[in-house]
């Protein structure tokens, strides 16, 4: 077995186990956030207002944690960020709003499967071109098959 592959999947490798665990928990939170925000939208009568409130609560929590940690932005740090670094909030706002809208239409499983498929397709391209400072990683047949398996899961989630 290729040694680097073995190191990548070795569950005893804490340098991978901790971030993978965190990402898996993040996935659980995202899947839970979708129907929670959809319920908020139903109660408020508007998905964009629900997204706004969701972001507002997230902002307050993150601002408080940042302040507690003593991590505050400086003018020079803000000015040094490339223009496209500010798009994360725009993309996040679209994501939250579209998920709030999509969950009642598609259900949580299909919504999340579509999100993951979209993420993987975009990630393949971003890796291949080294976008936003990422190390370049080729689009291999294994990665394409992984994306197709996710697409298959999305199709199956809509069957029946």
PDB file of C-alpha atoms in Angstrom:
ATOM      1  CA  UNK A   1       0.000   0.000   0.000  1.00  0.00           C
ATOM      2  CA  UNK A   2       1.252   3.454  -0.841  1.00  0.00           C
ATOM      3  CA  UNK A   3       2.713   4.858   2.395  1.00  0.00           C
ATOM      4  CA  UNK A   4       1.362   8.402   1.918  1.00  0.00           C
ATOM      5  CA  UNK A   5      -2.150   7.012   1.294  1.00  0.00           C
ATOM      6  CA  UNK A   6      -1.884   4.875   4.421  1.00  0.00           C
ATOM      7  CA  UNK A   7      -0.869   7.928   6.459  1.00  0.00           C
ATOM      8  CA  UNK A   8      -3.836   9.872   5.101  1.00  0.00           C
ATOM      9  CA  UNK A   9      -6.417   7.309   6.187  1.00  0.00           C
ATOM     10  CA  UNK A  10      -4.787   6.025   9.377  1.00  0.00           C
ATOM     11  CA  UNK A  11      -7.438   6.720  12.048  1.00  0.00           C
ATOM     12  CA  UNK A  12      -4.753   6.870  14.710  1.00  0.00           C
ATOM     13  CA  UNK A  13      -3.177   9.883  13.014  1.00  0.00           C
ATOM     14  CA  UNK A  14      -4.424  12.659  15.321  1.00  0.00           C
ATOM     15  CA  UNK A  15      -3.357  15.357  12.907  1.00  0.00           C
ATOM     16  CA  UNK A  16      -6.133  14.085  10.609  1.00  0.00           C
ATOM     17  CA  UNK A  17      -8.557  12.681  13.165  1.00  0.00           C
ATOM     18  CA  UNK A  18      -9.151  15.975  14.951  1.00  0.00           C
ATOM     19  CA  UNK A  19      -9.903  18.103  11.887  1.00  0.00           C
ATOM     20  CA  UNK A  20     -12.005  15.331  10.323  1.00  0.00           C
ATOM     21  CA  UNK A  21     -13.997  15.034  13.547  1.00  0.00           C
ATOM     22  CA  UNK A  22     -14.520  18.782  13.624  1.00  0.00           C
ATOM     23  CA  UNK A  23     -15.658  18.818  10.000  1.00  0.00           C
ATOM     24  CA  UNK A  24     -18.032  15.895  10.617  1.00  0.00           C
ATOM     25  CA  UNK A  25     -19.536  17.750  13.581  1.00  0.00           C
ATOM     26  CA  UNK A  26     -19.780  20.841  11.378  1.00  0.00           C
ATOM     27  CA  UNK A  27     -21.683  18.748   8.849  1.00  0.00           C
ATOM     28  CA  UNK A  28     -24.087  17.620  11.569  1.00  0.00           C
ATOM     29  CA  UNK A  29     -24.568  21.257  12.570  1.00  0.00           C
ATOM     30  CA  UNK A  30     -25.174  22.338   8.952  1.00  0.00           C
ATOM     31  CA  UNK A  31     -27.723  19.584   8.425  1.00  0.00           C
ATOM     32  CA  UNK A  32     -29.444  20.610  11.650  1.00  0.00           C
ATOM     33  CA  UNK A  33     -29.217  24.320  10.832  1.00  0.00           C
ATOM     34  CA  UNK A  34     -31.174  23.876   7.608  1.00  0.00           C
ATOM     35  CA  UNK A  35     -34.490  22.684   9.099  1.00  0.00           C
ATOM     36  CA  UNK A  36     -34.055  24.939  12.139  1.00  0.00           C
ATOM     37  CA  UNK A  37     -33.705  27.987   9.895  1.00  0.00           C
ATOM     38  CA  UNK A  38     -36.585  26.764   7.726  1.00  0.00           C
ATOM     39  CA  UNK A  39     -38.772  26.626  10.850  1.00  0.00           C
ATOM     40  CA  UNK A  40     -37.680  30.166  11.702  1.00  0.00           C
ATOM     41  CA  UNK A  41     -38.636  31.249   8.177  1.00  0.00           C
ATOM     42  CA  UNK A  42     -42.080  29.656   8.582  1.00  0.00           C
ATOM     43  CA  UNK A  43     -42.581  31.443  11.893  1.00  0.00           C
ATOM     44  CA  UNK A  44     -41.407  34.799  10.500  1.00  0.00           C
ATOM     45  CA  UNK A  45     -43.055  34.363   7.115  1.00  0.00           C
ATOM     46  CA  UNK A  46     -39.907  35.157   5.107  1.00  0.00           C
ATOM     47  CA  UNK A  47     -36.741  33.131   4.350  1.00  0.00           C
ATOM     48  CA  UNK A  48     -34.545  36.207   3.851  1.00  0.00           C
ATOM     49  CA  UNK A  49     -35.544  37.644   7.210  1.00  0.00           C
ATOM     50  CA  UNK A  50     -34.776  34.276   8.803  1.00  0.00           C
ATOM     51  CA  UNK A  51     -31.359  34.255   7.110  1.00  0.00           C
ATOM     52  CA  UNK A  52     -30.724  37.786   8.353  1.00  0.00           C
ATOM     53  CA  UNK A  53     -31.566  36.829  11.923  1.00  0.00           C
ATOM     54  CA  UNK A  54     -29.480  33.650  11.668  1.00  0.00           C
ATOM     55  CA  UNK A  55     -26.486  35.657  10.458  1.00  0.00           C
ATOM     56  CA  UNK A  56     -27.088  38.312  13.122  1.00  0.00           C
ATOM     57  CA  UNK A  57     -27.023  35.752  15.913  1.00  0.00           C
ATOM     58  CA  UNK A  58     -23.921  34.140  14.418  1.00  0.00           C
ATOM     59  CA  UNK A  59     -22.246  37.549  14.145  1.00  0.00           C
ATOM     60  CA  UNK A  60     -22.930  38.391  17.787  1.00  0.00           C
ATOM     61  CA  UNK A  61     -21.563  35.042  18.977  1.00  0.00           C
ATOM     62  CA  UNK A  62     -18.447  35.192  16.791  1.00  0.00           C
ATOM     63  CA  UNK A  63     -17.791  38.825  17.713  1.00  0.00           C
ATOM     64  CA  UNK A  64     -18.070  37.987  21.417  1.00  0.00           C
ATOM     65  CA  UNK A  65     -15.730  34.988  21.111  1.00  0.00           C
ATOM     66  CA  UNK A  66     -13.231  37.040  19.093  1.00  0.00           C
ATOM     67  CA  UNK A  67     -13.316  39.868  21.645  1.00  0.00           C
ATOM     68  CA  UNK A  68     -12.924  37.388  24.510  1.00  0.00           C
ATOM     69  CA  UNK A  69      -9.866  35.953  22.767  1.00  0.00           C
ATOM     70  CA  UNK A  70      -8.504  39.453  22.273  1.00  0.00           C
ATOM     71  CA  UNK A  71      -8.480  39.059  18.502  1.00  0.00           C
ATOM     72  CA  UNK A  72      -9.603  42.330  16.989  1.00  0.00           C
ATOM     73  CA  UNK A  73      -8.944  43.469  13.434  1.00  0.00           C
ATOM     74  CA  UNK A  74      -6.526  46.277  12.745  1.00  0.00           C
ATOM     75  CA  UNK A  75      -6.928  48.761   9.935  1.00  0.00           C
ATOM     76  CA  UNK A  76      -3.785  47.488   8.221  1.00  0.00           C
ATOM     77  CA  UNK A  77      -4.961  43.877   8.404  1.00  0.00           C
ATOM     78  CA  UNK A  78      -8.320  44.839   6.923  1.00  0.00           C
ATOM     79  CA  UNK A  79      -6.659  46.859   4.156  1.00  0.00           C
ATOM     80  CA  UNK A  80      -4.233  44.046   3.302  1.00  0.00           C
ATOM     81  CA  UNK A  81      -6.970  41.524   2.469  1.00  0.00           C
ATOM     82  CA  UNK A  82      -7.504  41.017  -1.266  1.00  0.00           C
ATOM     83  CA  UNK A  83     -10.838  42.292  -2.602  1.00  0.00           C
ATOM     84  CA  UNK A  84     -12.178  38.789  -3.149  1.00  0.00           C
ATOM     85  CA  UNK A  85     -11.584  37.852   0.504  1.00  0.00           C
ATOM     86  CA  UNK A  86     -14.668  39.917   1.355  1.00  0.00           C
ATOM     87  CA  UNK A  87     -16.925  37.729  -0.777  1.00  0.00           C
ATOM     88  CA  UNK A  88     -17.194  35.014   1.885  1.00  0.00           C
ATOM     89  CA  UNK A  89     -20.011  36.858   3.632  1.00  0.00           C
ATOM     90  CA  UNK A  90     -21.865  37.309   0.343  1.00  0.00           C
ATOM     91  CA  UNK A  91     -21.501  33.624  -0.482  1.00  0.00           C
ATOM     92  CA  UNK A  92     -22.490  32.621   3.047  1.00  0.00           C
ATOM     93  CA  UNK A  93     -25.601  34.813   2.907  1.00  0.00           C
ATOM     94  CA  UNK A  94     -26.652  33.181  -0.360  1.00  0.00           C
ATOM     95  CA  UNK A  95     -25.961  29.724   1.089  1.00  0.00           C
ATOM     96  CA  UNK A  96     -28.047  30.277   4.217  1.00  0.00           C
ATOM     97  CA  UNK A  97     -30.918  31.881   2.311  1.00  0.00           C
ATOM     98  CA  UNK A  98     -31.039  29.202  -0.401  1.00  0.00           C
ATOM     99  CA  UNK A  99     -30.929  26.391   2.175  1.00  0.00           C
ATOM    100  CA  UNK A 100     -33.766  27.983   4.137  1.00  0.00           C
ATOM    101  CA  UNK A 101     -35.756  28.129   0.912  1.00  0.00           C
ATOM    102  CA  UNK A 102     -34.681  24.677  -0.335  1.00  0.00           C
ATOM    103  CA  UNK A 103     -35.294  22.485   2.711  1.00  0.00           C
ATOM    104  CA  UNK A 104     -39.088  22.803   2.626  1.00  0.00           C
ATOM    105  CA  UNK A 105     -39.012  22.160  -1.145  1.00  0.00           C
ATOM    106  CA  UNK A 106     -36.611  19.198  -1.240  1.00  0.00           C
ATOM    107  CA  UNK A 107     -36.263  17.933   2.324  1.00  0.00           C
ATOM    108  CA  UNK A 108     -33.095  17.949   4.390  1.00  0.00           C
ATOM    109  CA  UNK A 109     -31.396  14.929   2.750  1.00  0.00           C
ATOM    110  CA  UNK A 110     -31.781  16.093  -0.847  1.00  0.00           C
ATOM    111  CA  UNK A 111     -30.853  19.670   0.066  1.00  0.00           C
ATOM    112  CA  UNK A 112     -27.683  18.588   1.833  1.00  0.00           C
ATOM    113  CA  UNK A 113     -26.810  16.094  -0.923  1.00  0.00           C
ATOM    114  CA  UNK A 114     -27.175  18.843  -3.538  1.00  0.00           C
ATOM    115  CA  UNK A 115     -25.059  21.182  -1.419  1.00  0.00           C
ATOM    116  CA  UNK A 116     -22.329  18.596  -0.980  1.00  0.00           C
ATOM    117  CA  UNK A 117     -22.355  17.746  -4.690  1.00  0.00           C
ATOM    118  CA  UNK A 118     -22.048  21.424  -5.569  1.00  0.00           C
ATOM    119  CA  UNK A 119     -19.243  21.832  -3.043  1.00  0.00           C
ATOM    120  CA  UNK A 120     -17.313  18.861  -4.398  1.00  0.00           C
ATOM    121  CA  UNK A 121     -17.624  19.987  -8.025  1.00  0.00           C
ATOM    122  CA  UNK A 122     -16.467  23.485  -7.100  1.00  0.00           C
ATOM    123  CA  UNK A 123     -13.682  22.074  -4.916  1.00  0.00           C
ATOM    124  CA  UNK A 124     -12.410  19.927  -7.797  1.00  0.00           C
ATOM    125  CA  UNK A 125     -12.072  23.022  -9.971  1.00  0.00           C
ATOM    126  CA  UNK A 126     -10.652  25.215  -7.182  1.00  0.00           C
ATOM    127  CA  UNK A 127      -8.032  22.582  -6.349  1.00  0.00           C
ATOM    128  CA  UNK A 128      -7.157  22.043 -10.022  1.00  0.00           C
ATOM    129  CA  UNK A 129      -6.444  25.722 -10.640  1.00  0.00           C
ATOM    130  CA  UNK A 130      -5.016  26.501  -7.198  1.00  0.00           C
ATOM    131  CA  UNK A 131      -7.653  29.181  -6.635  1.00  0.00           C
ATOM    132  CA  UNK A 132      -7.329  31.604  -3.728  1.00  0.00           C
ATOM    133  CA  UNK A 133      -3.885  30.328  -2.785  1.00  0.00           C
ATOM    134  CA  UNK A 134      -4.764  26.622  -2.577  1.00  0.00           C
ATOM    135  CA  UNK A 135      -2.079  24.102  -3.502  1.00  0.00           C
ATOM    136  CA  UNK A 136      -2.786  22.675  -6.958  1.00  0.00           C
ATOM    137  CA  UNK A 137      -4.235  19.155  -6.914  1.00  0.00           C
ATOM    138  CA  UNK A 138      -5.140  17.439 -10.138  1.00  0.00           C
ATOM    139  CA  UNK A 139      -8.610  16.210 -10.994  1.00  0.00           C
ATOM    140  CA  UNK A 140      -8.026  12.473 -10.728  1.00  0.00           C
ATOM    141  CA  UNK A 141     -10.406   9.706 -11.716  1.00  0.00           C
ATOM    142  CA  UNK A 142     -10.828   8.867  -8.010  1.00  0.00           C
ATOM    143  CA  UNK A 143     -12.020  12.388  -7.269  1.00  0.00           C
ATOM    144  CA  UNK A 144     -14.403  12.330 -10.234  1.00  0.00           C
ATOM    145  CA  UNK A 145     -15.831   8.995  -9.061  1.00  0.00           C
ATOM    146  CA  UNK A 146     -16.274  10.444  -5.552  1.00  0.00           C
ATOM    147  CA  UNK A 147     -18.258  13.348  -7.039  1.00  0.00           C
ATOM    148  CA  UNK A 148     -20.347  10.955  -9.131  1.00  0.00           C
ATOM    149  CA  UNK A 149     -21.118   8.842  -6.056  1.00  0.00           C
ATOM    150  CA  UNK A 150     -22.423  11.949  -4.311  1.00  0.00           C
ATOM    151  CA  UNK A 151     -24.503  12.754  -7.394  1.00  0.00           C
ATOM    152  CA  UNK A 152     -25.825   9.188  -7.263  1.00  0.00           C
ATOM    153  CA  UNK A 153     -26.822   9.760  -3.643  1.00  0.00           C
ATOM    154  CA  UNK A 154     -28.647  12.933  -4.633  1.00  0.00           C
ATOM    155  CA  UNK A 155     -30.510  11.115  -7.410  1.00  0.00           C
ATOM    156  CA  UNK A 156     -31.400   8.251  -5.059  1.00  0.00           C
ATOM    157  CA  UNK A 157     -32.616  10.707  -2.413  1.00  0.00           C
ATOM    158  CA  UNK A 158     -35.183  11.987  -4.940  1.00  0.00           C
ATOM    159  CA  UNK A 159     -36.277   8.545  -6.183  1.00  0.00           C
ATOM    160  CA  UNK A 160     -39.539   7.105  -5.057  1.00  0.00           C
TER     161      UNK A 160
END
